[in-house]
mmCIF file of C-alpha atoms in Angstrom:
data_model
loop_
_atom_site.group_PDB
_atom_site.id
_atom_site.type_symbol
_atom_site.label_atom_id
_atom_site.label_comp_id
_atom_site.label_asym_id
_atom_site.label_seq_id
_atom_site.Cartn_x
_atom_site.Cartn_y
_atom_site.Cartn_z
ATOM 1 C CA MET A 20 16.285 -47.263 -55.668
ATOM 2 C CA SER A 21 16.980 -44.510 -53.228
ATOM 3 C CA SER A 22 18.073 -41.198 -54.653
ATOM 4 C CA TYR A 23 19.431 -39.958 -51.346
ATOM 5 C CA PHE A 24 23.077 -39.222 -51.133
ATOM 6 C CA ARG A 25 24.338 -40.560 -47.857
ATOM 7 C CA LEU A 26 27.242 -38.739 -46.253
ATOM 8 C CA ASP A 27 29.908 -40.738 -44.655
ATOM 9 C CA PRO A 28 29.713 -39.641 -40.991
ATOM 10 C CA ALA A 29 33.454 -39.674 -40.801
ATOM 11 C CA GLU A 30 33.731 -37.141 -43.641
ATOM 12 C CA SER A 31 30.749 -34.930 -42.762
ATOM 13 C CA ILE A 32 31.077 -31.699 -40.830
ATOM 14 C CA ASP A 33 29.329 -31.322 -37.516
ATOM 15 C CA PRO A 34 26.342 -29.066 -38.366
ATOM 16 C CA LEU A 35 26.686 -27.407 -34.987
ATOM 17 C CA SER A 36 30.379 -26.763 -35.304
ATOM 18 C CA ASN A 37 29.849 -23.067 -36.026
ATOM 19 C CA PHE A 38 27.206 -22.641 -33.318
ATOM 20 C CA GLU A 39 28.131 -19.881 -30.935
ATOM 21 C CA PRO A 40 26.045 -19.871 -27.779
ATOM 22 C CA ALA A 41 24.711 -16.487 -26.763
ATOM 23 C CA ASP A 42 27.003 -14.599 -24.487
ATOM 24 C CA TYR A 43 25.284 -12.907 -21.548
ATOM 25 C CA ASP A 44 26.651 -10.261 -19.239
ATOM 26 C CA SER A 45 24.732 -11.540 -16.235
ATOM 27 C CA GLU A 46 22.596 -14.376 -14.934
ATOM 28 C CA LEU A 47 19.558 -12.078 -15.033
ATOM 29 C CA GLU A 48 20.108 -11.299 -18.709
ATOM 30 C CA ARG A 49 20.338 -15.027 -19.433
ATOM 31 C CA ALA A 50 17.195 -15.778 -17.433
ATOM 32 C CA LEU A 51 15.185 -13.126 -19.301
ATOM 33 C CA ALA A 52 16.294 -14.467 -22.658
ATOM 34 C CA GLU A 53 16.258 -18.193 -21.997
ATOM 35 C CA ASP A 54 14.084 -19.133 -19.030
ATOM 36 C CA PRO A 55 10.473 -19.722 -20.066
ATOM 37 C CA VAL A 56 7.452 -17.857 -18.740
ATOM 38 C CA ALA A 57 6.549 -21.092 -16.921
ATOM 39 C CA GLU A 58 9.351 -20.260 -14.463
ATOM 40 C CA ILE A 59 7.488 -17.139 -13.309
ATOM 41 C CA ASP A 60 5.011 -17.648 -10.495
ATOM 42 C CA ALA A 61 1.643 -17.094 -12.224
ATOM 43 C CA LYS A 62 -0.715 -18.440 -9.587
ATOM 44 C CA PRO A 63 -3.042 -17.862 -7.870
ATOM 45 C CA TYR A 64 -5.446 -16.197 -10.267
ATOM 46 C CA LEU A 65 -9.170 -15.538 -10.222
ATOM 47 C CA GLN A 66 -11.630 -16.318 -12.962
ATOM 48 C CA ILE A 67 -15.206 -15.373 -13.698
ATOM 49 C CA SER A 68 -17.811 -16.291 -16.285
ATOM 50 C CA PRO A 69 -18.564 -13.699 -18.976
ATOM 51 C CA TYR A 70 -22.221 -14.047 -18.005
ATOM 52 C CA ALA A 71 -21.675 -13.111 -14.356
ATOM 53 C CA THR A 72 -22.913 -9.648 -13.461
ATOM 54 C CA VAL A 73 -20.744 -6.582 -13.069
ATOM 55 C CA GLN A 74 -21.790 -6.469 -9.423
ATOM 56 C CA GLU A 75 -20.521 -10.009 -8.866
ATOM 57 C CA ALA A 76 -17.235 -9.095 -10.521
ATOM 58 C CA VAL A 77 -16.795 -5.948 -8.436
ATOM 59 C CA GLU A 78 -17.586 -7.874 -5.256
ATOM 60 C CA MET A 79 -15.096 -10.578 -6.226
ATOM 61 C CA LEU A 80 -12.395 -7.937 -6.736
ATOM 62 C CA HIS A 81 -13.300 -6.426 -3.381
ATOM 63 C CA ASP A 82 -13.424 -9.660 -1.393
ATOM 64 C CA SER A 83 -10.204 -11.075 -2.844
ATOM 65 C CA GLY A 84 -8.192 -7.867 -2.977
ATOM 66 C CA ALA A 85 -7.120 -8.907 -6.488
ATOM 67 C CA ALA A 86 -6.758 -6.323 -9.221
ATOM 68 C CA SER A 87 -7.997 -8.443 -12.124
ATOM 69 C CA LEU A 88 -10.257 -11.339 -13.057
ATOM 70 C CA LEU A 89 -9.706 -13.611 -16.030
ATOM 71 C CA VAL A 90 -12.952 -14.032 -17.936
ATOM 72 C CA ILE A 91 -13.159 -17.648 -19.025
ATOM 73 C CA ASP A 92 -15.851 -19.405 -21.008
ATOM 74 C CA SER A 93 -15.691 -23.144 -21.702
ATOM 75 C CA ASP A 94 -12.032 -23.288 -20.638
ATOM 76 C CA ARG A 95 -11.111 -20.490 -23.062
ATOM 77 C CA LEU A 96 -9.905 -17.034 -22.154
ATOM 78 C CA VAL A 97 -12.349 -14.522 -23.604
ATOM 79 C CA GLY A 98 -11.231 -11.392 -21.782
ATOM 80 C CA ILE A 99 -9.972 -9.777 -18.637
ATOM 81 C CA PHE A 100 -11.804 -7.530 -16.189
ATOM 82 C CA THR A 101 -9.567 -5.268 -14.152
ATOM 83 C CA GLU A 102 -9.703 -2.372 -11.732
ATOM 84 C CA ARG A 103 -8.937 -0.153 -14.716
ATOM 85 C CA ASP A 104 -12.115 -1.362 -16.442
ATOM 86 C CA VAL A 105 -14.024 -0.400 -13.296
ATOM 87 C CA LEU A 106 -12.508 3.096 -13.427
ATOM 88 C CA GLU A 107 -12.926 3.597 -17.169
ATOM 89 C CA LYS A 108 -16.240 1.889 -17.920
ATOM 90 C CA VAL A 109 -18.170 1.093 -14.772
ATOM 91 C CA VAL A 110 -17.902 3.405 -11.800
ATOM 92 C CA GLU A 111 -19.749 6.464 -13.074
ATOM 93 C CA ARG A 112 -22.857 4.470 -14.067
ATOM 94 C CA TYR A 113 -22.600 1.570 -11.668
ATOM 95 C CA PRO A 114 -26.220 1.632 -10.352
ATOM 96 C CA ARG A 115 -27.546 1.342 -13.926
ATOM 97 C CA ILE A 116 -25.213 -1.351 -15.188
ATOM 98 C CA CYS A 117 -24.440 -3.465 -12.128
ATOM 99 C CA SER A 118 -26.787 -6.245 -13.225
ATOM 100 C CA ARG A 119 -25.417 -6.421 -16.774
ATOM 101 C CA PRO A 120 -22.957 -9.143 -17.786
ATOM 102 C CA VAL A 121 -19.213 -8.688 -17.388
ATOM 103 C CA GLU A 122 -18.618 -9.502 -21.048
ATOM 104 C CA GLU A 123 -19.990 -6.077 -21.992
ATOM 105 C CA PHE A 124 -17.364 -4.264 -19.931
ATOM 106 C CA MET A 125 -14.314 -6.535 -19.942
ATOM 107 C CA THR A 126 -11.239 -5.949 -22.067
ATOM 108 C CA THR A 127 -11.336 -8.361 -24.968
ATOM 109 C CA ASP A 128 -8.238 -9.660 -26.764
ATOM 110 C CA PRO A 129 -5.814 -9.061 -23.897
ATOM 111 C CA THR A 130 -2.115 -9.393 -24.618
ATOM 112 C CA ILE A 131 -1.133 -12.941 -23.677
ATOM 113 C CA VAL A 132 2.057 -14.920 -23.245
ATOM 114 C CA TYR A 133 2.646 -18.646 -23.556
ATOM 115 C CA GLN A 134 4.319 -20.733 -20.906
ATOM 116 C CA SER A 135 7.020 -21.619 -23.400
ATOM 117 C CA ASP A 136 7.817 -18.014 -24.371
ATOM 118 C CA PRO A 137 10.976 -16.496 -22.904
ATOM 119 C CA SER A 138 10.339 -14.682 -19.650
ATOM 120 C CA ALA A 139 11.341 -11.442 -21.362
ATOM 121 C CA SER A 140 8.081 -11.651 -23.310
ATOM 122 C CA ALA A 141 6.130 -11.150 -20.086
ATOM 123 C CA ALA A 142 8.334 -8.152 -19.316
ATOM 124 C CA ALA A 143 7.614 -6.842 -22.822
ATOM 125 C CA ALA A 144 3.856 -7.195 -22.328
ATOM 126 C CA ILE A 145 4.161 -5.187 -19.111
ATOM 127 C CA ALA A 146 6.747 -2.582 -20.105
ATOM 128 C CA VAL A 147 6.255 -2.166 -23.848
ATOM 129 C CA ALA A 148 2.535 -2.868 -24.226
ATOM 130 C CA GLY A 149 1.778 -1.304 -20.842
ATOM 131 C CA HIS A 150 -0.412 -4.063 -19.378
ATOM 132 C CA ARG A 151 -0.427 -4.722 -15.661
ATOM 133 C CA HIS A 152 -2.009 -8.159 -15.971
ATOM 134 C CA VAL A 153 -0.757 -10.624 -18.545
ATOM 135 C CA PRO A 154 -2.599 -13.949 -18.851
ATOM 136 C CA VAL A 155 -0.436 -17.032 -19.329
ATOM 137 C CA LEU A 156 -1.633 -19.810 -21.644
ATOM 138 C CA ASP A 157 -0.296 -23.266 -22.384
ATOM 139 C CA MET A 158 0.071 -24.614 -25.911
ATOM 140 C CA ASP A 159 -3.521 -25.876 -25.806
ATOM 141 C CA GLU A 160 -4.682 -22.301 -25.232
ATOM 142 C CA ARG A 161 -5.763 -23.074 -21.677
ATOM 143 C CA VAL A 162 -5.231 -20.503 -18.958
ATOM 144 C CA GLN A 163 -2.360 -21.293 -16.601
ATOM 145 C CA GLY A 164 -2.143 -18.085 -14.630
ATOM 146 C CA ILE A 165 -1.527 -14.398 -14.730
ATOM 147 C CA ILE A 166 1.653 -12.339 -14.441
ATOM 148 C CA SER A 167 1.743 -8.942 -12.772
ATOM 149 C CA PRO A 168 4.716 -6.584 -12.497
ATOM 150 C CA ARG A 169 5.172 -7.740 -8.897
ATOM 151 C CA ARG A 170 5.469 -11.375 -9.986
ATOM 152 C CA MET A 171 7.801 -10.397 -12.823
ATOM 153 C CA PHE A 172 10.092 -8.465 -10.480
ATOM 154 C CA ALA A 173 10.038 -11.332 -7.941
ATOM 155 C CA PHE A 174 11.212 -13.660 -10.725
ATOM 156 C CA MET A 175 14.000 -11.234 -11.589
ATOM 157 C CA GLU A 176 15.078 -11.065 -7.946
ATOM 158 C CA LYS A 177 15.714 -14.798 -7.965
ATOM 159 C CA HIS A 178 18.359 -14.163 -10.601
ATOM 160 C CA PHE A 179 20.149 -11.268 -8.942
ATOM 161 C CA SER A 180 23.747 -12.269 -8.574
ATOM 162 C CA MET B 26 27.839 -3.234 -12.212
ATOM 163 C CA THR B 27 25.063 -5.771 -11.622
ATOM 164 C CA PHE B 28 21.398 -4.858 -11.922
ATOM 165 C CA GLU B 29 21.030 -5.169 -8.155
ATOM 166 C CA GLU B 30 23.928 -2.757 -7.593
ATOM 167 C CA GLN B 31 22.398 -0.424 -10.135
ATOM 168 C CA LEU B 32 19.094 -0.423 -8.215
ATOM 169 C CA SER B 33 20.975 0.451 -5.057
ATOM 170 C CA SER B 34 23.134 3.194 -6.555
ATOM 171 C CA GLU B 35 20.733 5.041 -8.874
ATOM 172 C CA GLN B 36 18.169 7.434 -7.484
ATOM 173 C CA ILE B 37 14.412 7.369 -7.930
ATOM 174 C CA ARG B 38 14.632 10.722 -9.726
ATOM 175 C CA THR B 39 16.124 8.844 -12.702
ATOM 176 C CA LEU B 40 12.920 6.805 -13.101
ATOM 177 C CA PRO B 41 10.308 8.128 -15.497
ATOM 178 C CA LEU B 42 8.097 9.905 -12.932
ATOM 179 C CA ARG B 43 4.460 10.600 -13.754
ATOM 180 C CA ASP B 44 2.690 13.829 -12.916
ATOM 181 C CA ALA B 45 0.536 13.242 -9.848
ATOM 182 C CA ILE B 46 -3.076 14.293 -9.453
ATOM 183 C CA ALA B 47 -2.946 16.293 -6.228
ATOM 184 C CA ILE B 48 -6.302 16.897 -4.574
ATOM 185 C CA ASP B 49 -7.770 18.103 -1.321
ATOM 186 C CA GLU B 50 -9.226 15.584 1.116
ATOM 187 C CA HIS B 51 -12.699 17.159 0.834
ATOM 188 C CA THR B 52 -12.919 16.546 -2.914
ATOM 189 C CA VAL B 53 -15.941 14.400 -3.720
ATOM 190 C CA ALA B 54 -15.365 10.997 -5.301
ATOM 191 C CA ARG B 55 -16.934 11.869 -8.655
ATOM 192 C CA ALA B 56 -14.556 14.786 -9.202
ATOM 193 C CA ALA B 57 -11.526 12.693 -8.274
ATOM 194 C CA ILE B 58 -12.632 9.865 -10.558
ATOM 195 C CA ALA B 59 -13.122 12.297 -13.454
ATOM 196 C CA LEU B 60 -9.547 13.527 -12.999
ATOM 197 C CA MET B 61 -8.198 9.969 -12.817
ATOM 198 C CA ARG B 62 -9.994 9.082 -16.040
ATOM 199 C CA THR B 63 -8.827 12.213 -17.826
ATOM 200 C CA HIS B 64 -5.205 11.588 -16.894
ATOM 201 C CA HIS B 65 -5.405 7.778 -17.291
ATOM 202 C CA LEU B 66 -4.046 7.353 -13.795
ATOM 203 C CA GLY B 67 -5.184 4.807 -11.232
ATOM 204 C CA CYS B 68 -4.323 7.014 -8.281
ATOM 205 C CA ALA B 69 -4.960 10.511 -6.954
ATOM 206 C CA VAL B 70 -2.787 11.867 -4.160
ATOM 207 C CA ILE B 71 -4.441 13.636 -1.238
ATOM 208 C CA VAL B 72 -2.252 16.532 -0.141
ATOM 209 C CA ASP B 73 -2.350 19.013 2.711
ATOM 210 C CA GLN B 74 -2.096 22.775 2.324
ATOM 211 C CA ASN B 75 1.674 22.507 1.981
ATOM 212 C CA CYS B 76 1.412 20.002 -0.865
ATOM 213 C CA ARG B 77 2.637 17.153 1.306
ATOM 214 C CA PRO B 78 0.952 13.786 0.636
ATOM 215 C CA THR B 79 -1.411 12.581 3.363
ATOM 216 C CA GLY B 80 -3.131 9.701 1.557
ATOM 217 C CA VAL B 81 -4.001 8.171 -1.782
ATOM 218 C CA PHE B 82 -7.309 7.476 -3.492
ATOM 219 C CA THR B 83 -6.889 4.553 -5.877
ATOM 220 C CA GLU B 84 -8.805 2.131 -8.049
ATOM 221 C CA GLN B 85 -9.057 -0.112 -4.994
ATOM 222 C CA SER B 86 -10.674 2.760 -3.092
ATOM 223 C CA ILE B 87 -13.236 2.970 -5.892
ATOM 224 C CA ILE B 88 -14.039 -0.740 -5.561
ATOM 225 C CA ARG B 89 -14.559 -0.322 -1.805
ATOM 226 C CA LEU B 90 -16.752 2.698 -2.441
ATOM 227 C CA LEU B 91 -18.925 0.812 -4.942
ATOM 228 C CA VAL B 92 -19.377 -2.210 -2.686
ATOM 229 C CA ALA B 93 -20.348 0.067 0.206
ATOM 230 C CA GLY B 94 -22.949 1.742 -2.006
ATOM 231 C CA ALA B 95 -21.624 5.210 -1.212
ATOM 232 C CA SER B 96 -22.665 8.188 -3.306
ATOM 233 C CA LEU B 97 -20.069 9.520 -5.745
ATOM 234 C CA ASP B 98 -21.549 13.003 -5.451
ATOM 235 C CA THR B 99 -21.425 13.461 -1.699
ATOM 236 C CA THR B 100 -18.688 11.142 -0.425
ATOM 237 C CA PRO B 101 -15.350 12.878 0.195
ATOM 238 C CA ILE B 102 -12.370 10.878 -0.991
ATOM 239 C CA SER B 103 -10.853 10.938 2.483
ATOM 240 C CA SER B 104 -13.564 8.454 3.573
ATOM 241 C CA TYR B 105 -12.165 5.810 1.204
ATOM 242 C CA ALA B 106 -8.498 6.782 1.042
ATOM 243 C CA GLU B 107 -6.093 3.879 1.302
ATOM 244 C CA PRO B 108 -4.914 3.442 4.875
ATOM 245 C CA ASP B 109 -1.431 2.357 3.778
ATOM 246 C CA PHE B 110 0.528 4.153 1.129
ATOM 247 C CA SER B 111 4.178 4.666 0.327
ATOM 248 C CA VAL B 112 6.104 7.891 0.115
ATOM 249 C CA VAL B 113 9.644 7.883 -1.241
ATOM 250 C CA ARG B 114 12.093 10.693 -1.793
ATOM 251 C CA ALA B 115 13.516 11.431 -5.218
ATOM 252 C CA SER B 116 16.965 10.990 -3.707
ATOM 253 C CA ASP B 117 16.213 7.477 -2.389
ATOM 254 C CA PRO B 118 17.757 4.545 -4.257
ATOM 255 C CA ILE B 119 15.536 2.827 -6.817
ATOM 256 C CA MET B 120 15.827 -0.274 -4.649
ATOM 257 C CA THR B 121 13.454 1.415 -2.164
ATOM 258 C CA ALA B 122 10.723 1.527 -4.793
ATOM 259 C CA TRP B 123 11.582 -1.985 -6.017
ATOM 260 C CA LYS B 124 11.189 -3.408 -2.494
ATOM 261 C CA ALA B 125 7.924 -1.535 -1.971
ATOM 262 C CA VAL B 126 6.518 -3.282 -5.054
ATOM 263 C CA VAL B 127 7.936 -6.769 -4.500
ATOM 264 C CA ASP B 128 7.666 -7.032 -0.719
ATOM 265 C CA SER B 129 4.650 -4.841 0.030
ATOM 266 C CA GLY B 130 2.712 -5.096 -3.226
ATOM 267 C CA ARG B 131 2.552 -1.344 -3.774
ATOM 268 C CA ARG B 132 1.378 -0.171 -7.166
ATOM 269 C CA PHE B 133 2.091 3.498 -6.652
ATOM 270 C CA MET B 134 4.477 5.533 -4.586
ATOM 271 C CA CYS B 135 4.312 9.259 -3.984
ATOM 272 C CA VAL B 136 7.658 10.831 -4.797
ATOM 273 C CA THR B 137 8.675 13.886 -2.802
ATOM 274 C CA ASP B 138 11.677 16.158 -2.729
ATOM 275 C CA ASP B 139 13.883 16.298 0.347
ATOM 276 C CA GLU B 140 11.491 18.763 2.005
ATOM 277 C CA GLY B 141 8.556 16.369 1.602
ATOM 278 C CA TYR B 142 6.750 18.220 -1.197
ATOM 279 C CA LEU B 143 5.005 16.030 -3.735
ATOM 280 C CA ILE B 144 6.797 16.084 -7.089
ATOM 281 C CA GLY B 145 5.358 13.046 -8.878
ATOM 282 C CA LEU B 146 4.390 9.400 -8.857
ATOM 283 C CA THR B 147 6.227 6.234 -9.598
ATOM 284 C CA GLY B 148 5.573 2.551 -9.072
ATOM 285 C CA GLN B 149 5.207 -0.634 -11.051
ATOM 286 C CA ARG B 150 5.010 1.187 -14.372
ATOM 287 C CA GLY B 151 8.105 3.298 -13.749
ATOM 288 C CA LEU B 152 10.097 0.276 -12.649
ATOM 289 C CA ALA B 153 8.921 -1.753 -15.652
ATOM 290 C CA ASP B 154 10.133 1.030 -17.955
ATOM 291 C CA TYR B 155 13.458 1.045 -16.122
ATOM 292 C CA VAL B 156 13.840 -2.729 -16.499
ATOM 293 C CA CYS B 157 13.011 -2.383 -20.196
ATOM 294 C CA ASP B 158 15.723 0.252 -20.629
ATOM 295 C CA CYS B 159 18.276 -1.951 -18.852
ATOM 296 C CA TYR B 160 17.431 -5.089 -20.830
ATOM 297 C CA ALA B 161 16.182 -3.643 -24.090
ATOM 298 C CA LYS B 162 18.030 -6.274 -26.143
ATOM 299 C CA GLN B 163 16.045 -9.063 -24.508
ATOM 300 C CA ILE B 164 12.687 -7.334 -23.963
ATOM 301 C CA THR B 165 11.987 -5.123 -26.956
ATOM 302 C CA VAL B 166 12.421 -7.949 -29.463
ATOM 303 C CA GLN B 167 9.600 -10.070 -28.034
ATOM 304 C CA ARG B 168 6.365 -10.974 -29.762
ATOM 305 C CA LEU B 169 3.380 -9.034 -28.460
ATOM 306 C CA GLY B 170 -0.221 -9.771 -29.176
ATOM 307 C CA SER B 171 -3.419 -11.518 -28.331
ATOM 308 C CA ALA B 172 -3.495 -14.026 -31.179
ATOM 309 C CA PRO B 173 -1.933 -17.485 -30.897
ATOM 310 C CA TRP B 174 1.719 -17.352 -31.911
ATOM 311 C CA MET B 175 1.255 -19.730 -34.836
ATOM 312 C CA LEU B 176 -1.202 -17.287 -36.404
ATOM 313 C CA GLN B 177 1.362 -14.508 -36.183
ATOM 314 C CA ARG B 178 4.074 -16.351 -38.034
ATOM 315 C CA GLU B 179 4.957 -15.133 -41.464
ATOM 316 C CA GLY B 180 3.048 -17.107 -44.105
ATOM 317 C CA ALA B 181 0.530 -18.485 -41.611
#
């Protein structure tokens, strides 16, 4: 015998009756809070193997004009190699280390956002954590792109009103 | 006032400006790079004798220098200065800097006073801080980290 007490729908109270939708001052405020990161243009992006050499990475940055490379191994993000890594870790000893693998000089554990996060989380990674390149992952932890301040601001512009 | 109107009415001087590294065009690359590393800045501003900006030496300049195989000890920064750079006045609207980032892809802008003297740097970072101030309620409450979100949940 069932021990559940079944409410008569006619007598029950709508569980959402006291729900008050968030009140936003502007469309941009709503977009930051509610639109997902997936709405921000996160492509194109460049990737490199962690076993590629530093020289290959530097040449890829040069040839593409990009400021960062996502370091991906077996479909998993393992790090990011940026112009800042070149400045901080590479440039002053480049002739000695140019044939060593990127994984020794990349930034590991970069701050990431998920496609389903609110777009404000990408802004937080840029403004609060201070990262210029924020990798975007899907729920299977696969890389879907990268967000830069320029892409974030372009997203915000779409919601100027 | 909308955010767009705010960008058009507020001046660049209200952005958090960063102190610029001002150097002479004959400075060798190694010295400029050492200054950039010390100050954690991706850009050094080349100035003339009157402290007016004439070019910028950036992380992208460093990449070009490395690929060319140039010596850090003998190459003057002017050889690898960026051909295009932006100069804005502190009295310009913030929208000027915003457009330079979104439309032209600028990372840095040299900020001058009305006489053209260099007084600081702004760019993507300064604008990001400004956006964060304007929308703190949405932005500062977000999860930050490098671990999957389910591992960050309480009790996980």
